[in-house]
mmCIF file of C-alpha atoms in Angstrom:
data_model
loop_
_atom_site.group_PDB
_atom_site.id
_atom_site.type_symbol
_atom_site.label_atom_id
_atom_site.label_comp_id
_atom_site.label_asym_id
_atom_site.label_seq_id
_atom_site.Cartn_x
_atom_site.Cartn_y
_atom_site.Cartn_z
ATOM 1 C CA MET A 24 7.858 14.703 -9.379
ATOM 2 C CA GLU A 25 10.953 12.851 -8.291
ATOM 3 C CA LEU A 26 11.902 9.248 -9.040
ATOM 4 C CA LEU A 27 12.577 7.524 -5.729
ATOM 5 C CA VAL A 28 13.302 3.967 -6.813
ATOM 6 C CA SER A 29 13.317 1.947 -10.007
ATOM 7 C CA VAL A 30 14.107 -1.675 -10.780
ATOM 8 C CA ASP A 31 14.102 -4.042 -13.741
ATOM 9 C CA ILE A 32 12.265 -7.210 -12.814
ATOM 10 C CA LYS A 33 14.189 -9.994 -14.476
ATOM 11 C CA GLN A 34 12.803 -13.063 -16.185
ATOM 12 C CA THR A 35 13.206 -16.128 -13.963
ATOM 13 C CA GLY A 36 13.542 -19.791 -14.882
ATOM 14 C CA ASP A 37 9.811 -20.491 -14.727
ATOM 15 C CA ASP A 38 8.818 -17.346 -16.684
ATOM 16 C CA TRP A 39 7.678 -17.695 -20.276
ATOM 17 C CA TYR A 40 8.336 -14.051 -21.103
ATOM 18 C CA GLU A 41 9.995 -10.957 -19.699
ATOM 19 C CA PRO A 42 7.711 -9.752 -16.865
ATOM 20 C CA LEU A 43 4.976 -7.218 -17.617
ATOM 21 C CA LEU A 44 3.199 -5.723 -14.613
ATOM 22 C CA SER A 45 -0.395 -4.773 -15.412
ATOM 23 C CA GLY A 46 -2.070 -4.388 -12.029
ATOM 24 C CA LEU A 47 -0.643 -2.662 -8.956
ATOM 25 C CA ASP A 48 -1.898 -1.865 -5.470
ATOM 26 C CA PHE A 49 -0.433 -1.345 -2.008
ATOM 27 C CA LEU A 50 -1.085 -3.423 1.070
ATOM 28 C CA PRO A 51 -1.749 -1.235 4.146
ATOM 29 C CA ASP A 52 1.758 -1.977 5.484
ATOM 30 C CA GLY A 53 3.388 -0.520 2.341
ATOM 31 C CA ARG A 54 4.186 -3.695 0.427
ATOM 32 C CA LEU A 55 3.387 -3.462 -3.282
ATOM 33 C CA VAL A 56 1.239 -6.112 -4.957
ATOM 34 C CA ALA A 57 1.626 -6.582 -8.710
ATOM 35 C CA VAL A 58 0.257 -8.984 -11.298
ATOM 36 C CA ASP A 59 2.194 -10.206 -14.316
ATOM 37 C CA PRO A 60 -0.277 -11.470 -16.949
ATOM 38 C CA TRP A 61 2.391 -12.720 -19.346
ATOM 39 C CA ASN A 62 3.761 -15.145 -16.755
ATOM 40 C CA CYS A 63 0.482 -15.676 -14.820
ATOM 41 C CA LYS A 64 1.879 -14.445 -11.483
ATOM 42 C CA CYS A 65 1.034 -12.287 -8.495
ATOM 43 C CA LEU A 66 4.068 -10.743 -6.781
ATOM 44 C CA ILE A 67 4.740 -8.980 -3.487
ATOM 45 C CA LEU A 68 7.448 -6.290 -3.563
ATOM 46 C CA ASP A 69 9.003 -4.336 -0.708
ATOM 47 C CA ASP A 70 9.757 -0.588 -0.617
ATOM 48 C CA ARG A 71 12.965 -1.201 -2.610
ATOM 49 C CA LEU A 72 10.909 -3.088 -5.247
ATOM 50 C CA GLN A 73 12.537 -6.406 -4.400
ATOM 51 C CA ILE A 74 10.337 -9.489 -4.812
ATOM 52 C CA GLN A 75 9.363 -10.925 -1.438
ATOM 53 C CA GLY A 76 8.439 -14.556 -0.915
ATOM 54 C CA THR A 77 7.348 -16.844 -3.736
ATOM 55 C CA PRO A 78 5.025 -15.370 -6.376
ATOM 56 C CA TYR A 79 1.582 -16.958 -6.675
ATOM 57 C CA LYS A 80 1.165 -18.793 -10.001
ATOM 58 C CA PHE A 81 -2.250 -18.656 -11.707
ATOM 59 C CA LYS A 82 -3.588 -21.184 -14.202
ATOM 60 C CA THR A 83 -4.828 -18.286 -16.346
ATOM 61 C CA TYR A 84 -3.910 -14.672 -17.102
ATOM 62 C CA PRO A 85 -4.387 -12.226 -14.198
ATOM 63 C CA TYR A 86 -5.278 -8.632 -15.089
ATOM 64 C CA GLY A 87 -6.083 -6.281 -12.219
ATOM 65 C CA VAL A 88 -5.507 -6.400 -8.475
ATOM 66 C CA VAL A 89 -6.918 -4.591 -5.468
ATOM 67 C CA CYS A 90 -6.145 -4.946 -1.768
ATOM 68 C CA LEU A 91 -9.332 -5.603 0.179
ATOM 69 C CA SER A 92 -7.872 -5.631 3.678
ATOM 70 C CA GLN A 93 -4.651 -6.011 5.633
ATOM 71 C CA CYS A 94 -3.941 -9.386 4.021
ATOM 72 C CA GLU A 95 -6.597 -10.031 1.359
ATOM 73 C CA LEU A 96 -6.403 -9.380 -2.384
ATOM 74 C CA ALA A 97 -8.826 -9.641 -5.282
ATOM 75 C CA VAL A 98 -7.416 -10.373 -8.751
ATOM 76 C CA THR A 99 -9.384 -10.332 -12.005
ATOM 77 C CA THR A 100 -8.575 -13.058 -14.521
ATOM 78 C CA TYR A 101 -9.081 -13.942 -18.158
ATOM 79 C CA ILE A 102 -11.555 -16.751 -17.402
ATOM 80 C CA GLU A 103 -14.426 -14.662 -15.975
ATOM 81 C CA LYS A 104 -13.360 -15.136 -12.373
ATOM 82 C CA VAL A 105 -12.155 -12.918 -9.567
ATOM 83 C CA CYS A 106 -9.665 -14.759 -7.366
ATOM 84 C CA LEU A 107 -9.559 -13.888 -3.681
ATOM 85 C CA LEU A 108 -6.059 -14.388 -2.302
ATOM 86 C CA SER A 109 -4.610 -14.110 1.181
ATOM 87 C CA VAL A 110 -1.117 -12.807 1.914
ATOM 88 C CA GLY A 111 0.705 -14.074 4.978
ATOM 89 C CA PRO A 112 3.232 -12.062 7.017
ATOM 90 C CA ASP A 113 5.935 -14.213 5.385
ATOM 91 C CA ASN A 114 4.691 -13.079 1.912
ATOM 92 C CA VAL A 115 3.155 -16.449 1.076
ATOM 93 C CA ILE A 116 0.177 -15.898 -1.235
ATOM 94 C CA SER A 117 -2.594 -18.483 -1.271
ATOM 95 C CA LEU A 118 -5.920 -18.811 -3.054
ATOM 96 C CA THR A 119 -8.867 -18.419 -0.669
ATOM 97 C CA ARG A 120 -11.690 -18.795 -3.191
ATOM 98 C CA GLN A 121 -12.887 -17.770 -6.632
ATOM 99 C CA ILE A 122 -15.866 -15.636 -7.606
ATOM 100 C CA ARG A 123 -17.372 -16.465 -10.991
ATOM 101 C CA THR A 124 -18.507 -13.418 -12.977
ATOM 102 C CA SER A 125 -21.143 -13.249 -15.696
ATOM 103 C CA THR A 126 -18.867 -11.307 -18.022
ATOM 104 C CA LYS A 127 -15.201 -10.712 -18.812
ATOM 105 C CA VAL A 128 -13.648 -8.287 -16.323
ATOM 106 C CA PHE A 129 -10.375 -6.386 -16.336
ATOM 107 C CA SER A 130 -9.683 -3.556 -13.879
ATOM 108 C CA ILE A 131 -10.870 -3.711 -10.287
ATOM 109 C CA CYS A 132 -11.161 -1.316 -7.350
ATOM 110 C CA CYS A 133 -12.891 -1.231 -3.956
ATOM 111 C CA MET A 134 -16.195 0.564 -3.623
ATOM 112 C CA THR A 135 -16.733 -0.453 0.016
ATOM 113 C CA THR A 136 -15.175 -3.073 2.262
ATOM 114 C CA THR A 137 -17.489 -5.720 0.781
ATOM 115 C CA HIS A 138 -18.130 -4.439 -2.760
ATOM 116 C CA MET A 139 -15.754 -4.142 -5.692
ATOM 117 C CA VAL A 140 -16.167 -2.345 -9.012
ATOM 118 C CA VAL A 141 -14.881 -4.079 -12.135
ATOM 119 C CA SER A 142 -14.532 -2.812 -15.678
ATOM 120 C CA THR A 143 -15.895 -5.164 -18.323
ATOM 121 C CA TYR A 144 -15.039 -5.913 -21.910
ATOM 122 C CA ASP A 145 -17.077 -7.648 -24.615
ATOM 123 C CA ASP A 146 -20.156 -6.601 -22.649
ATOM 124 C CA PRO A 147 -22.618 -3.717 -23.190
ATOM 125 C CA ARG A 148 -22.298 -2.743 -19.493
ATOM 126 C CA PRO A 149 -18.903 -1.022 -19.105
ATOM 127 C CA VAL A 150 -18.702 -1.439 -15.319
ATOM 128 C CA ARG A 151 -20.322 -3.720 -12.748
ATOM 129 C CA MET A 152 -20.284 -3.962 -9.001
ATOM 130 C CA ILE A 153 -19.659 -7.353 -7.386
ATOM 131 C CA ASN A 154 -19.602 -8.420 -3.766
ATOM 132 C CA GLN A 155 -17.568 -11.155 -2.112
ATOM 133 C CA THR A 156 -20.492 -13.586 -2.210
ATOM 134 C CA SER A 157 -20.573 -13.435 -6.032
ATOM 135 C CA VAL A 158 -23.655 -11.209 -6.370
ATOM 136 C CA GLU A 159 -23.352 -8.724 -9.250
ATOM 137 C CA PHE A 160 -25.029 -5.330 -9.492
ATOM 138 C CA ASP A 161 -25.498 -2.717 -12.194
ATOM 139 C CA PHE A 162 -25.233 0.976 -11.441
ATOM 140 C CA ASP A 163 -28.780 2.315 -11.183
ATOM 141 C CA ARG A 164 -28.120 6.044 -11.196
ATOM 142 C CA VAL A 165 -25.182 6.165 -13.610
ATOM 143 C CA LEU A 166 -25.830 6.190 -17.341
ATOM 144 C CA PHE A 167 -23.199 4.668 -19.580
ATOM 145 C CA LYS A 168 -23.153 4.503 -23.345
ATOM 146 C CA ARG A 169 -24.396 1.096 -24.450
ATOM 147 C CA ARG A 170 -21.501 -0.309 -26.434
ATOM 148 C CA ARG A 171 -19.185 -3.233 -26.156
ATOM 149 C CA THR A 172 -15.771 -2.293 -24.844
ATOM 150 C CA ASN A 173 -12.533 -3.866 -25.953
ATOM 151 C CA LEU A 174 -9.747 -4.797 -23.567
ATOM 152 C CA MET A 175 -7.698 -1.602 -24.038
ATOM 153 C CA ARG A 176 -10.686 0.662 -23.351
ATOM 154 C CA ALA A 177 -11.564 -1.391 -20.273
ATOM 155 C CA SER A 178 -8.173 -0.738 -18.709
ATOM 156 C CA ALA A 179 -8.202 3.007 -19.391
ATOM 157 C CA ARG A 180 -11.811 3.610 -18.365
ATOM 158 C CA MET A 181 -11.412 2.629 -14.700
ATOM 159 C CA SER A 182 -9.032 5.468 -13.900
ATOM 160 C CA LEU A 183 -10.928 8.042 -15.971
ATOM 161 C CA GLN A 184 -14.353 7.368 -14.480
ATOM 162 C CA ARG A 185 -13.444 6.381 -10.933
ATOM 163 C CA THR A 186 -14.414 9.739 -9.448
ATOM 164 C CA ARG A 187 -17.927 9.435 -10.899
ATOM 165 C CA TRP A 188 -18.756 6.297 -8.905
ATOM 166 C CA TYR A 189 -18.880 7.913 -5.492
#
């Protein structure tokens, strides 16, 4: 493996802490989307990892992010909501709507164009499926151990079990 580009994202005047990027995904055009839970932001970065436009500021802590389409994002948050955001060609991020969840969610990925899979914590069901109209589903044919998962396990589990969902 070869390092192509690296950058230190600096703390800005409205940041409470030094940035920490917890969720990452790529828009189809190559721009990188990242969430910074410590400063409650969603950022767009170019191929040189330079921040583009003005970051979107949440009123709560964002955790995971996934690109749903050419210009639509879904971001999990601390307050049992998934925020749907739109990204303009000028890198302006705006809130489209919020999906309330029945449990605390952390990581997120796309299952289909209309369904997302989220990892849970403080819930006996480790993963759930949710659609864009706020309907939640359990996995019928996948057996998971029945135990409550803490936040650190929730973040690691999504990448380890992703191949089992398809």
